[in-house]
Each structure stands twice: as C-alpha cells, then as structure tokens.
Amino acid sequence: MSKPKLYLFAIGGTGSRVLRSLTMLLASGVKTNTEKIIPMIIDTDINNGDVEKCRNIIKNYNEIHNSIYNGVREDEGQGEFFRTKIMPPRELNISGTDYGTLRDMVSYNSLEGKGFGKTKSLFDLLYSDANKDMPLEKGFLGNPNVGSVVLKNVVESQIFKEFTQDFNQNDRIFIVSSIFGGTGAAGFPLLLNVFRDEMSKLNNGNYINNAIIGGVSVLPYFQVDVDKFNSGESAINSSTFITKTKAALAYYNRNLKQLVNAMYYVGDTRQSSYENNDGGIEQKNPSNFIELTAASAVLDFLDYEKNAATKDDLQNASKFFEFGINTDTGVVDLNHIKKDDLKAQLLHFHYYNVYVSNFMTAALKNEKLAWRNELKLANNYHGQNFYKALDTFTSVHYYRWLIELAMDQHDRKFLPFDVSIMINKEEISQDVSGTLPVNTSVGDKKLFTLVTGIPASDDSNFFRKDYIKYDEEFSKLAQEIVDLQYGNTERTLHTLLNQGIQNIIAERYVL
Amino acid sequence: MENFYFLFEDLGNWDVWVDKGYSAGFIILLTTSLIINAIYYIVLGRKSMRFSTMGKWFMFGFINFALIFLITLVVEGITIFDLAFGEFHYEIWLFTIINAFYGFVLYTVLSLLFKRFSIFSKFIPVKF
C-alpha cells in the first residue's frame, strides 16, 4: 500500500503558525509516514501576516525540496533535511472584504419582508448588532457564531471541490485550529460535519466519509492587551478565552467526539502576552512552543495506526491525546523532549544551519577545498539559486523562528539552542516584513556550546586544541558520496551535508 | 648524471663528481623529495585538513629545499670530498644550491603525482 497523502487544514492565524512550525520540523528531517502534505489554509483575513509568513516559508522549503528530490523514489533519503514533500498551500480564503458584514452577507434587510419574520427573529436571537455589523475582512475576531455562517462558503469554493476530486481512498485529513478564537473555533466543527456527512454530495464522498480524520485543538496559550479592547481599538478580548474554550469543549464532547478518529489537545497555563491586533498585516504573532507541540501532533497522527487505510480499519474509533512535559519549567530545551528522534533531528538541523550561515559561503569560494572540488561545484555556486535558497531558509526563516520561540513575552520559552549567536535580535523583533535576515557570529569555541545545557564533547588538552571541523568531515565523505552517482549536484551536496553532520553529531553528542 | 646537472661544472674535481658527487646529490634530491611528498600528501593529507592550503604546500616545498641543501652540503663536503668542518669549497656550495633548487622543482613535479593519494590536499597545488 502506498503512503497516504495528508490534507492538512490549517484554520485561522493559529493554523498558519502551526504550519510554520511543522515546516521547520519537516525541514529538520523527521521521518513521516506520508507521500506528501497538502496544506489547506482557511482564513477570511487574506492579509493576515501569519499566513503571509507561512506562504513564504513553504515556498522557500519547496525550492529546496524540489531541487534535491525531484524524481527521487519515496523511500530514498528518509530522515534527510527537507525530505517530506509539502505542496504549495491551497488557500480556501473567502475574502471578508467581498462580504462586508454579516448583515450584508445574509441580506438581512430582505428578512424584513413578509414571511421571514421567524427567520429574522431567530437570527436576532443568535447574533447581536455588534456581530451583524462586524466587518469580516479581519476574520471573526473571537466570534465563532459568525464564523460558522461565513465559513460555510468555503465548502462551496472551487479549491475545496478540487480537494475532494483529488482525494484517494487511504488519504488522511488533519485539522489544526484554535478553540478559543473565531475562525478556528468555527471552522473545525464545520469541516468535521461536512466530511462525515453521509448524505453530502462531495466528489469522492465515500472516501472522505471513511477517511481517518485527526485534529489538534489549541487551547488558550496567549493573552492580548486588554486596554486596546476596552478603548475599542481592538475587538479581541482575551479575558473571554477560557469561557469560550469551556463552552466549545462541551460542544465538542457532545457533538464531535464520534466524528474524529484522533484528537489532540494542546494548551498552556503559562501564557504568552501579545499585542492586540485584530487581524491584517500587523497580526504576526511570534512562534510559540505550543504551536510546535501542535505541529508534532501532526507527525504523531501520521504514525497513528500506520497500516489503517480507512476509519473502519482502526482499533479504536476515537482516541484522544494530550501533550505534557515532565517539569513545569519556564524554559524548555532539548532535555525536556522525550522523543529521541525529534531531539536528534533538531540537533542535526541546527548544526546544519550554523554551517550554512557561517561557513558554507567561504567553503564554496575556496578553490582548493577537497569536497567542493570532488563534487565539481561551479566557481560561482555560492551565487546560484540553490545555495541562495538554503541561505534564505536558514537566515530568514529558521533563525527567526528560534528567536521568536525564545522571546521574553512567552511565559514558557523554547530555548533549545544558544540564541546569543544571533547578533541582530533586536532588529528582527521589530521587523514586520519578516524578510530581514538574521546575522550570526559563531567562533570555533562556540560550536561546542550551541545546545542549551548539552555541551559537545571537547577533547582539548594542554598540548592540543580540539575543533569541530565541518569541511574536514565533508571532504572525508566526498568521494564516497560522488560514487553514488545521483546525477544531480544538489542531491549530492545535500547528501554530503546530511551524512557529514550526522558523523559530527555522533562523535560529539550522546543522545 | 652530469647531463642532469648541466648547470654545474667543476673541472678540477671532475672525476670525483662523476664518480660519486653527482649520484650522491641525486639520491639526496630524490629521497628527500619523495619523503616530503609522502609526508605532505599521504600522512598529513589523509589525516587532517590543517595543511591543505597553498601556503602550507609552499612551506613543505621550502622544508624540502632546506633539507636538501643541508644534507647535500654535509654529504658532499664531509663524506665525498672529505673536507674539515669550516673549510670553504666554492663548488660544493654552488652544487648544493643548484641541488636545492632542483629539489623544489622535483617536489612540485612529484606533488602532481602524489596528490591523488591525498584526501584533503587532492587539489593542491593545482586542480585537475
């Protein structure tokens, strides 16, 4: 049986941020039981900064992935960086601007006519005037009751139809949403109901009805500045997050638990504090550890009963998971991660990124360097698209992600690696465009202390200083890798970097 | 062998040079250059990247030059010509200098053969 495709529905701002963290995990080379991941982004706020960031990172990821793995068999290169294919996100964005307000969308004024009295009364009962007049261009601003009406249009969209046409028998669906906001809280139940509706006339409806569906529901993990809500500058009030969560959980328990096969809950009592921006380009919340755990739920779901093709093949119709850490600490590092393979991949990937950002340009310019010559890389390889894509991923996306995870505004930071090597953190935290590259400075000594709390083994003594020598390791391996005759320079280079870094980590760390 | 050392001629001691002097110089030249190349490309060039630069390659070339100079001077002066220490013999100095320069040329030529046995210095001094 071929591996399933995963249709990953990322709803709202949280959905896009989880997708961003997932892309980082996939870039680090974690093994996945999927042929490819097809992100489906649902957000009515088409200008949302988080969505834009997510688009950029996946685009960059794909540039790298396609250069290396085009035409490569699925089972080859598992565990290498950027191995899993992520398709460009399909955006089921119904622009709120097109609808105006809820009042306009449902043609509320026409309900004044004869015969619609009861409908109008019911509508008035469910929606306040503020709900009715709320502009939809920035999402549902914590009002899932509004979202549940508007998002119904997603199902009618062309992209949703294309998704149903492409859906195969053993493909899986995973839905990422927050439970305490507007778009995610409204979208998750709506999608589940659509997918499980046996009467629906979707293309491949039978496959979709019987598909294994998972979801991660992100419980409150941040709060926003209440002053802006009180002054009317923002419509988001984080003091209602818990109440909304309780109500939604009760609803899920009553109506959804039989529809979903694997449900993950993540959340945190140690909350982050964000600026109160109700959508738009300014909504660029920093990455958060909780989003990373939600992303790891996606990977867990892919491994969940691997051999089951449909929901009928599962041992349990529904299973529920929660994420936890052993110690309630404000700073989470690699020591707190229980999954050894994830820990190892993150470590390898960090050393890889440090090489790309600090040493690779010099190596590519060094005409006498053995590995560079064995691979017959062009003299201007450092200026070519592939290397530029690697460098962009590292300096614009990866380091920024690490900086964001370690920001002071998080009451629980994720600090797996020493961020002091990043020298323009201040500029990065103020950069709204998200395109400013992070500058790093790493000396020979620093290479031994890149990982928080886990120093690399150092054999220095009175007579001899020990160094971590990337290029020496790569040069040792170069001939062997060239002999594999991939016929693709990028694949050869990438394999060399992967194996070389694996050797370095094996020599320096005991995981 | 006198043809190989065509730049040098000592008519006063022609027999000694032809009999032993040239061949001793050549053996010193060849042996030292082979050893230095083997150390540079096979011993160090497979162990560490520290020496895989043009600067280090020139340094080993200079070491080869200096060793040939010293060994030739000692062997020709003391063993072949049986001179006392401190005694000056112009032709021996001239031969020694020529042999040392030959040494650098031979080191370069041998480098082109030896570089293939190296891992890290495979593309030094030239890339092919």
Tab-separated table of C-alpha atoms in Angstrom, chain B residues 49-113:
chain	number	residue	atom	x	y	z
B	49	MET	CA	42.820	19.465	6.603
B	50	ARG	CA	45.171	21.753	8.520
B	51	PHE	CA	47.877	21.565	5.871
B	52	SER	CA	45.651	21.728	2.825
B	53	THR	CA	46.419	25.274	1.746
B	54	MET	CA	48.787	26.718	-0.816
B	55	GLY	CA	50.696	28.420	1.991
B	56	LYS	CA	51.354	25.111	3.731
B	57	TRP	CA	52.268	23.474	0.429
B	58	PHE	CA	54.910	26.159	-0.165
B	59	MET	CA	56.087	25.683	3.400
B	60	PHE	CA	56.696	21.990	2.768
B	61	GLY	CA	58.415	22.926	-0.501
B	62	PHE	CA	60.725	25.184	1.466
B	63	ILE	CA	61.369	22.464	4.042
B	64	ASN	CA	62.308	20.151	1.175
B	65	PHE	CA	64.580	22.848	-0.237
B	66	ALA	CA	66.262	23.418	3.126
B	67	LEU	CA	66.702	19.727	3.882
B	68	ILE	CA	68.257	19.010	0.503
B	69	PHE	CA	70.518	21.994	0.939
B	70	LEU	CA	71.745	20.854	4.353
B	71	ILE	CA	72.071	17.168	3.563
B	72	THR	CA	73.824	17.809	0.250
B	73	LEU	CA	76.244	20.224	1.873
B	74	VAL	CA	77.102	17.798	4.623
B	75	VAL	CA	77.310	14.696	2.465
B	76	GLU	CA	79.253	16.276	-0.408
B	77	GLY	CA	81.563	18.254	1.870
B	78	ILE	CA	82.342	15.732	4.529
B	79	THR	CA	81.707	12.322	3.001
B	80	ILE	CA	82.567	12.815	-0.656
B	81	PHE	CA	85.266	15.487	-0.529
B	82	ASP	CA	86.491	14.724	2.972
B	83	LEU	CA	86.702	18.390	3.977
B	84	ALA	CA	87.201	19.564	7.520
B	85	PHE	CA	84.351	21.376	9.225
B	86	GLY	CA	84.549	25.113	8.449
B	87	GLU	CA	86.643	24.616	5.323
B	88	PHE	CA	85.174	26.531	2.357
B	89	HIS	CA	84.857	24.967	-1.069
B	90	TYR	CA	83.027	27.184	-3.550
B	91	GLU	CA	81.967	24.410	-5.977
B	92	ILE	CA	80.309	22.382	-3.250
B	93	TRP	CA	78.238	25.400	-2.198
B	94	LEU	CA	77.241	26.024	-5.772
B	95	PHE	CA	76.260	22.391	-6.328
B	96	THR	CA	74.294	22.411	-3.073
B	97	ILE	CA	72.315	25.486	-4.082
B	98	ILE	CA	71.578	24.023	-7.526
B	99	ASN	CA	70.534	20.716	-5.954
B	100	ALA	CA	68.202	22.545	-3.538
B	101	PHE	CA	66.536	24.400	-6.411
B	102	TYR	CA	66.210	21.119	-8.299
B	103	GLY	CA	64.635	19.836	-5.098
B	104	PHE	CA	61.867	22.394	-5.254
B	105	VAL	CA	61.191	21.596	-8.901
B	106	LEU	CA	61.113	17.870	-8.146
B	107	TYR	CA	58.829	18.494	-5.152
B	108	THR	CA	56.408	20.287	-7.483
B	109	VAL	CA	56.524	17.536	-10.089
B	110	LEU	CA	56.091	14.800	-7.501
B	111	SER	CA	53.195	16.750	-5.958
B	112	LEU	CA	51.282	16.266	-9.197
B	113	LEU	CA	51.719	12.512	-8.827
